[in-house]
Coordinates of C-alpha atoms in Angstrom, one line a residue:
M1 CA -47.3 8.8 179.9
I2 CA -48.8 6.4 182.3
D3 CA -50.6 8.0 185.2
A4 CA -51.1 5.2 187.7
E5 CA -53.0 7.3 190.4
E6 CA -55.4 8.6 187.7
D7 CA -56.0 5.1 186.6
R8 CA -56.8 3.9 190.2
R9 CA -59.3 6.8 190.9
L10 CA -61.2 6.0 187.5
L11 CA -61.6 2.6 188.8
E12 CA -62.2 3.5 192.2
D13 CA -65.0 5.7 190.9
M14 CA -66.8 2.6 189.4
G15 CA -66.5 0.8 192.6
L16 CA -63.5 -1.2 191.9
R17 CA -60.6 -2.0 194.1
P18 CA -57.3 -2.2 192.1
V19 CA -54.6 -4.8 193.1
I20 CA -50.9 -5.2 192.8
N21 CA -50.5 -8.2 190.3
A22 CA -47.6 -10.4 191.8
S23 CA -48.8 -13.6 190.1
G24 CA -47.5 -13.0 186.4
Y25 CA -50.1 -12.8 183.7
P26 CA -53.1 -14.6 185.0
S27 CA -56.5 -14.5 183.2
R28 CA -58.1 -13.9 186.6
L29 CA -56.3 -10.5 186.6
G30 CA -56.6 -9.9 183.0
G31 CA -53.3 -10.5 181.7
G32 CA -50.4 -8.1 181.7
H33 CA -49.7 -4.3 181.3
L34 CA -50.6 -2.6 177.9
A35 CA -47.7 -0.3 176.6
P36 CA -48.9 3.3 175.8
S37 CA -48.8 2.4 172.1
V38 CA -51.0 -0.7 172.4
V39 CA -53.4 1.5 174.3
A40 CA -53.3 4.2 171.6
A41 CA -53.7 1.5 168.9
M42 CA -56.9 0.2 170.8
S43 CA -58.2 3.8 171.2
A44 CA -57.8 4.7 167.6
A45 CA -59.5 1.5 166.4
A46 CA -62.4 2.3 169.0
R47 CA -63.1 5.6 167.3
T48 CA -62.6 4.3 163.8
F49 CA -64.1 1.5 161.6
V50 CA -62.2 -0.8 159.6
P51 CA -63.4 -3.9 158.0
I52 CA -62.4 -6.7 160.5
A53 CA -61.7 -9.1 157.5
E54 CA -59.0 -6.5 156.5
M55 CA -57.7 -6.2 159.8
Q56 CA -57.3 -9.8 159.9
A57 CA -55.3 -10.1 156.7
K58 CA -52.9 -7.3 157.8
A59 CA -52.5 -9.1 161.3
S60 CA -52.0 -12.4 159.2
E61 CA -49.0 -10.7 157.5
L62 CA -47.6 -9.4 160.6
I63 CA -47.7 -12.8 162.3
A64 CA -46.5 -14.6 159.4
E65 CA -43.3 -12.3 159.2
L66 CA -42.7 -12.5 163.0
L67 CA -42.9 -16.4 163.3
G68 CA -41.9 -17.5 159.7
A69 CA -45.2 -18.9 159.1
E70 CA -47.3 -19.0 156.0
A71 CA -50.2 -17.2 157.7
G72 CA -52.1 -16.2 161.0
C73 CA -55.3 -15.0 162.4
V74 CA -56.3 -13.6 165.7
A75 CA -59.0 -14.8 168.0
S76 CA -60.0 -14.1 171.6
G77 CA -57.3 -16.0 173.3
A78 CA -54.8 -18.9 173.1
D79 CA -57.9 -21.4 174.0
A80 CA -59.9 -19.8 171.3
C81 CA -57.1 -20.5 168.8
L82 CA -56.9 -24.1 170.0
T83 CA -60.7 -24.2 169.2
I84 CA -60.5 -23.0 165.6
A85 CA -57.2 -25.0 165.0
A86 CA -59.0 -28.2 166.0
A87 CA -62.1 -27.3 163.9
A88 CA -59.7 -26.6 160.8
C89 CA -58.1 -29.9 161.2
I90 CA -61.6 -31.6 161.2
T91 CA -63.2 -29.7 158.5
R92 CA -60.4 -28.6 156.3
S93 CA -62.2 -26.5 153.5
D94 CA -65.5 -28.3 153.5
L95 CA -68.0 -25.9 154.0
A96 CA -70.7 -28.4 154.9
A97 CA -68.4 -30.0 157.4
M98 CA -68.1 -26.5 159.0
D99 CA -71.7 -26.1 159.1
R100 CA -72.2 -29.2 160.9
L101 CA -69.8 -28.9 164.0
P102 CA -69.7 -30.0 166.6
D103 CA -71.5 -33.0 165.0
T104 CA -68.3 -34.9 163.6
T105 CA -70.3 -38.0 162.5
G106 CA -68.5 -39.4 159.6
L107 CA -65.7 -36.9 159.8
R108 CA -62.0 -37.2 161.1
N109 CA -62.6 -36.3 164.6
E110 CA -59.7 -38.0 166.6
I111 CA -56.7 -36.0 168.1
V112 CA -53.7 -38.0 169.1
V113 CA -52.0 -36.5 172.4
H114 CA -49.7 -37.7 175.0
R115 CA -51.6 -38.9 178.2
A116 CA -49.0 -36.5 180.0
H117 CA -50.5 -33.5 178.1
R118 CA -53.9 -33.8 179.2
N119 CA -55.0 -30.8 181.2
A120 CA -58.0 -28.7 182.2
F121 CA -57.5 -26.3 179.2
D122 CA -58.2 -29.1 176.6
H123 CA -61.8 -28.4 176.7
A124 CA -60.9 -25.8 173.9
L125 CA -60.3 -28.6 171.5
R126 CA -62.9 -31.1 172.5
V127 CA -65.7 -28.6 172.3
T128 CA -65.4 -29.0 168.4
G129 CA -66.6 -32.6 168.5
A130 CA -63.0 -34.0 168.7
R131 CA -62.3 -37.2 170.8
F132 CA -58.6 -37.6 172.2
V133 CA -56.6 -40.6 171.6
E134 CA -54.2 -40.8 174.3
F135 CA -50.7 -42.6 174.3
G136 CA -48.1 -43.2 177.0
Y137 CA -48.4 -43.5 180.6
L138 CA -47.7 -41.7 183.7
G139 CA -46.0 -42.4 187.1
P140 CA -42.9 -44.2 188.3
A141 CA -43.8 -47.5 186.8
S142 CA -44.2 -45.8 183.3
G143 CA -40.5 -45.6 182.6
V144 CA -39.8 -42.8 180.0
G145 CA -43.7 -42.4 179.8
A146 CA -44.3 -42.6 176.0
Y147 CA -42.6 -44.3 173.3
K148 CA -42.6 -43.9 169.5
W149 CA -44.4 -47.0 168.7
Q150 CA -47.2 -46.1 171.1
M151 CA -47.9 -42.9 169.3
D152 CA -47.6 -44.5 165.9
A153 CA -50.2 -47.1 167.1
A154 CA -52.6 -44.1 168.1
F155 CA -53.3 -43.1 164.3
S156 CA -56.2 -44.3 162.4
E157 CA -58.4 -43.4 159.4
R158 CA -60.2 -41.1 161.8
T159 CA -57.2 -39.0 163.1
A160 CA -57.7 -35.3 162.3
A161 CA -54.7 -33.9 164.1
A162 CA -51.9 -34.5 166.8
Y163 CA -51.7 -32.1 169.8
Y164 CA -48.8 -31.0 171.8
V165 CA -48.4 -28.7 174.8
D166 CA -45.6 -26.4 175.8
M167 CA -45.4 -27.7 179.4
P168 CA -42.5 -29.2 181.4
T169 CA -42.8 -33.2 181.5
S170 CA -40.4 -35.9 181.1
S171 CA -43.0 -38.4 180.2
V172 CA -43.3 -37.2 176.5
I173 CA -41.6 -37.8 173.3
D174 CA -39.3 -35.0 171.9
F175 CA -41.4 -32.6 169.6
A176 CA -39.0 -33.2 166.6
S177 CA -40.0 -37.0 166.7
F178 CA -43.7 -36.1 167.5
V179 CA -43.9 -33.9 164.3
E180 CA -42.1 -36.5 162.2
I181 CA -44.4 -39.4 163.3
A182 CA -47.6 -37.3 162.9
H183 CA -46.4 -36.1 159.4
D184 CA -45.5 -39.7 158.5
H185 CA -49.2 -40.4 159.0
G186 CA -50.3 -37.3 156.9
V187 CA -51.4 -35.7 160.0
P188 CA -51.2 -31.9 161.0
V189 CA -49.7 -31.0 164.4
I190 CA -51.5 -28.6 166.7
V191 CA -49.3 -26.8 169.4
D192 CA -50.5 -24.9 172.6
A193 CA -47.8 -22.4 172.9
A194 CA -49.8 -20.2 175.4
P195 CA -46.9 -20.8 178.1
T196 CA -44.2 -20.0 175.5
P197 CA -42.1 -16.8 176.6
L198 CA -40.6 -14.3 174.5
P199 CA -38.0 -13.6 172.9
P200 CA -39.2 -14.3 169.3
A201 CA -37.1 -17.2 168.8
N202 CA -38.8 -19.1 171.5
L203 CA -42.1 -18.4 169.5
R204 CA -40.6 -19.2 166.2
R205 CA -39.2 -22.7 167.2
W206 CA -42.4 -24.5 166.7
I207 CA -42.9 -23.5 163.4
D208 CA -39.3 -24.0 162.6
L209 CA -39.6 -27.6 163.8
G210 CA -42.6 -28.2 161.8
A211 CA -45.8 -27.4 163.7
D212 CA -48.8 -26.9 161.5
L213 CA -50.8 -24.8 163.7
V214 CA -49.6 -22.9 166.8
A215 CA -51.8 -21.2 169.1
Y216 CA -50.2 -18.3 171.0
A217 CA -51.6 -16.0 173.8
G218 CA -51.9 -12.3 173.1
G219 CA -52.2 -10.9 176.6
K220 CA -49.4 -12.5 178.3
F221 CA -45.7 -12.3 177.2
I222 CA -46.5 -10.6 174.1
G223 CA -48.1 -7.5 175.9
G224 CA -51.4 -7.4 173.8
P225 CA -54.9 -7.2 175.1
A226 CA -56.0 -9.9 177.4
A227 CA -58.9 -11.1 175.2
S228 CA -56.6 -11.8 172.3
G229 CA -54.5 -14.6 170.8
F230 CA -53.1 -15.8 167.5
L231 CA -52.9 -18.8 165.4
A232 CA -50.0 -19.3 163.1
G233 CA -49.0 -21.9 160.7
R234 CA -50.2 -23.5 157.3
R235 CA -52.1 -21.3 154.9
D236 CA -54.6 -23.7 154.1
L237 CA -55.2 -24.5 157.8
V238 CA -55.4 -21.0 159.1
R239 CA -57.7 -20.2 156.2
A240 CA -60.1 -23.0 157.1
A241 CA -59.7 -21.7 160.8
T242 CA -60.5 -18.2 159.9
M243 CA -63.5 -19.3 157.7
Q244 CA -65.1 -20.6 160.8
Q245 CA -64.5 -17.5 163.0
Q246 CA -64.9 -14.5 160.8
D247 CA -68.4 -12.9 160.3
A248 CA -69.8 -14.5 156.9
F249 CA -73.3 -12.9 157.0
V250 CA -72.8 -11.7 153.5
H251 CA -74.2 -12.4 150.1
P252 CA -72.1 -14.8 147.8
E253 CA -71.9 -12.0 145.3
V254 CA -69.9 -9.8 147.3
F255 CA -68.1 -12.4 149.5
V256 CA -64.5 -12.1 149.4
P257 CA -62.9 -15.1 151.4
P258 CA -59.8 -15.0 153.5
F259 CA -56.7 -15.2 151.4
S260 CA -58.4 -15.0 148.2
G261 CA -56.5 -16.7 145.3
G262 CA -55.2 -20.2 144.7
S263 CA -57.1 -23.3 143.9
D264 CA -58.6 -23.4 147.4
T265 CA -60.6 -20.2 147.1
T266 CA -64.4 -20.8 147.7
Q267 CA -67.0 -18.9 145.7
E268 CA -69.6 -19.1 148.5
P269 CA -69.5 -18.1 152.3
P270 CA -69.9 -20.6 154.9
H271 CA -72.7 -19.8 157.6
Q272 CA -71.5 -18.6 160.9
G273 CA -69.2 -21.3 162.2
L274 CA -68.2 -22.7 165.7
G275 CA -65.7 -19.8 165.9
R276 CA -68.1 -17.3 165.7
I277 CA -68.3 -17.1 169.6
L278 CA -64.5 -16.6 169.7
K279 CA -64.5 -13.6 167.6
V280 CA -62.4 -10.4 168.7
G281 CA -63.2 -6.7 167.9
R282 CA -61.3 -4.2 166.1
E283 CA -59.8 -2.8 169.2
E284 CA -58.3 -6.2 170.3
I285 CA -56.9 -6.7 166.7
A286 CA -55.2 -3.3 166.7
G287 CA -54.0 -3.6 170.1
L288 CA -52.5 -7.0 169.4
M289 CA -50.8 -5.8 166.1
A290 CA -49.4 -3.0 168.1
A291 CA -48.0 -5.3 170.6
L292 CA -46.4 -7.5 167.8
R293 CA -44.8 -4.6 166.1
L294 CA -43.3 -3.6 169.5
I295 CA -41.6 -6.8 170.0
A296 CA -38.7 -5.8 167.6
T297 CA -37.8 -2.8 169.9
R298 CA -38.3 -4.5 173.3
D299 CA -35.0 -5.0 175.5
F300 CA -35.7 -8.3 176.8
K301 CA -32.4 -8.5 178.8
A302 CA -33.4 -5.2 180.5
E303 CA -36.8 -6.8 181.4
M304 CA -35.3 -9.6 183.0
R305 CA -32.8 -7.6 185.1
S306 CA -35.8 -5.6 186.3
R307 CA -37.7 -8.9 187.2
A308 CA -34.7 -10.2 188.8
R309 CA -34.2 -7.1 191.1
I310 CA -37.6 -7.1 192.3
S311 CA -37.8 -11.0 193.0
E312 CA -34.3 -10.8 194.8
K313 CA -35.7 -8.0 197.1
L314 CA -38.8 -10.0 197.8
A315 CA -36.8 -13.2 198.5
K316 CA -34.5 -11.0 201.0
V317 CA -37.6 -10.1 202.7
V318 CA -38.8 -13.3 203.4
S319 CA -35.2 -14.5 204.6
D320 CA -34.8 -11.7 206.8
C321 CA -38.2 -12.0 208.6
G322 CA -36.6 -15.4 209.9
V323 CA -40.1 -16.9 210.5
P324 CA -39.6 -20.7 211.9
G325 CA -40.7 -23.1 209.3
V326 CA -40.9 -20.6 206.6
N327 CA -38.3 -20.8 203.6
V328 CA -37.6 -19.3 200.3
T329 CA -36.3 -20.2 196.9
Y330 CA -35.8 -18.0 193.9
D331 CA -35.5 -19.3 190.4
E332 CA -33.2 -17.2 188.2
I333 CA -34.7 -18.4 185.0
S334 CA -38.6 -17.6 185.6
C335 CA -37.7 -15.0 188.3
A336 CA -40.3 -16.8 190.6
V337 CA -40.0 -16.7 194.2
T338 CA -41.5 -19.4 196.0
I339 CA -42.2 -19.4 199.7
F340 CA -42.7 -22.6 201.6
F341 CA -44.7 -22.9 205.0
E342 CA -45.2 -25.8 207.6
T343 CA -48.8 -26.3 206.5
A344 CA -51.2 -25.4 203.8
Q345 CA -53.2 -23.5 206.2
Q346 CA -50.5 -21.2 206.7
A347 CA -49.9 -20.7 202.9
A348 CA -53.9 -19.9 202.5
H349 CA -53.7 -17.6 205.4
V350 CA -50.9 -15.4 203.8
V351 CA -52.6 -15.4 200.5
R352 CA -55.9 -14.1 202.0
S353 CA -54.2 -11.6 204.1
L354 CA -52.4 -10.2 201.0
E355 CA -55.5 -10.0 199.0
E356 CA -57.7 -8.6 201.7
G357 CA -55.1 -5.9 203.0
A358 CA -54.1 -2.6 201.7
P359 CA -52.6 -2.4 199.1
R360 CA -54.3 -5.8 197.9
I361 CA -51.7 -8.0 196.4
F362 CA -52.5 -11.2 194.4
V363 CA -49.9 -14.0 194.1
Q364 CA -50.1 -17.4 192.5
N365 CA -52.0 -19.5 194.9
T366 CA -52.2 -22.9 192.9
R367 CA -49.5 -24.5 195.0
I368 CA -51.2 -24.2 198.3
Y369 CA -51.5 -27.9 198.4
E370 CA -47.9 -28.1 198.3
R371 CA -47.6 -25.7 201.4
A372 CA -46.2 -23.1 199.1
I373 CA -47.1 -19.8 197.3
R374 CA -45.4 -18.1 194.3
M375 CA -44.7 -14.7 193.4
M376 CA -44.0 -13.4 190.0
P377 CA -42.6 -9.9 189.3
H378 CA -43.7 -9.5 185.6
C379 CA -46.4 -6.9 186.3
V380 CA -45.0 -5.3 189.3
R381 CA -44.5 -1.6 188.8
D382 CA -41.2 -0.1 190.4
E383 CA -43.4 2.2 192.7
E384 CA -45.2 -0.9 193.9
V385 CA -42.3 -2.8 195.2
E386 CA -41.7 -1.1 198.6
P387 CA -45.4 -1.3 199.6
M388 CA -45.6 -5.1 198.4
A389 CA -42.5 -5.9 200.6
E390 CA -43.9 -4.1 203.5
R391 CA -47.1 -6.0 203.3
L392 CA -45.4 -9.3 202.8
R393 CA -43.2 -8.6 205.9
H394 CA -46.4 -7.8 207.9
C395 CA -48.2 -11.0 206.9
L396 CA -45.2 -13.1 207.6
L397 CA -44.3 -11.9 211.0
S398 CA -48.0 -12.1 212.0
L399 CA -48.5 -15.7 210.7
P400 CA -50.3 -18.0 213.1
R401 CA -48.1 -20.8 214.3
P402 CA -49.4 -24.2 213.4
D403 CA -51.2 -26.3 216.1
R404 CA -48.9 -28.9 217.6

């Protein structure tokens, strides 16, 4: 049973000030809520020792079954999974190459990517020593943005992978064609699926359409620990990724490589690989496994109805305030409530007022430059709705008018 008041008191005793999370699953707030069974699994793992390699093996089975993949592994977030995915595509099973990263001299180190898919998170791939080769264009003069012949021309003897991001844009080639072109060149496809929401069919579609390695966030839609993510895909590539992440400080005589058996089994361990900095503890692996197992029993339609009810109430609060120049929209698919202001300064003022008041409320502030803020209900508890609605009403009614 969740005791929110007790949780709050414990944190306040540590000098911390809890907030109402009305911004979805942002990393700056530590992801989403953890179900009691997830917390229990983490607590059990914290009090008990299990070899990490054995936990990863069981997690791999669970990930593979859920997504229809050959194998999987757990790392410290979706970005961490992208890093070890890129490393795996560069080195494959070559232990000497693993030992050299991020020095990619003489290795395949190019990753083909839509120019429209470049983003602030792709440091995760470039930290391996990889170099992006972009194709396509942006802007009104670019037409459809990217053509198949442009992608085809981007491949060379140095291409290690092709990279695709689950983000809304019309300037990219459809994913099925993207996979086909990459595979025609014998190159694996990496997908950043951190933004991909449940239900499981959404997660599976990347594997179903031929992706070779897919990186998922564990602490967002999945409901696992914030510092967790998982990689799913081809066994040989997941194995190469795992080899570069797991603790390999072991004598060759007792070394048991991941996914032992088959022709690709090495007899010696690598030294600590690039992915060593992205390791997860037994608590995160256990918590993620519990969250993955819980997916089968979750009522996603009920979750959507609950979010919709909260968002509709918040949108009504904004409308009822009737503040001149302030408008609101509600998206039924994402359940996002977007509030538009006359100026960016007004939007920033409301964000600051919500964050500094009582209760403290954090919303999405990334659209202030568009004179807008967004509220997402995914992590709002029922008992938080009324206090949040009242605070929002107060902030809007006390909003300074812009200078004319």
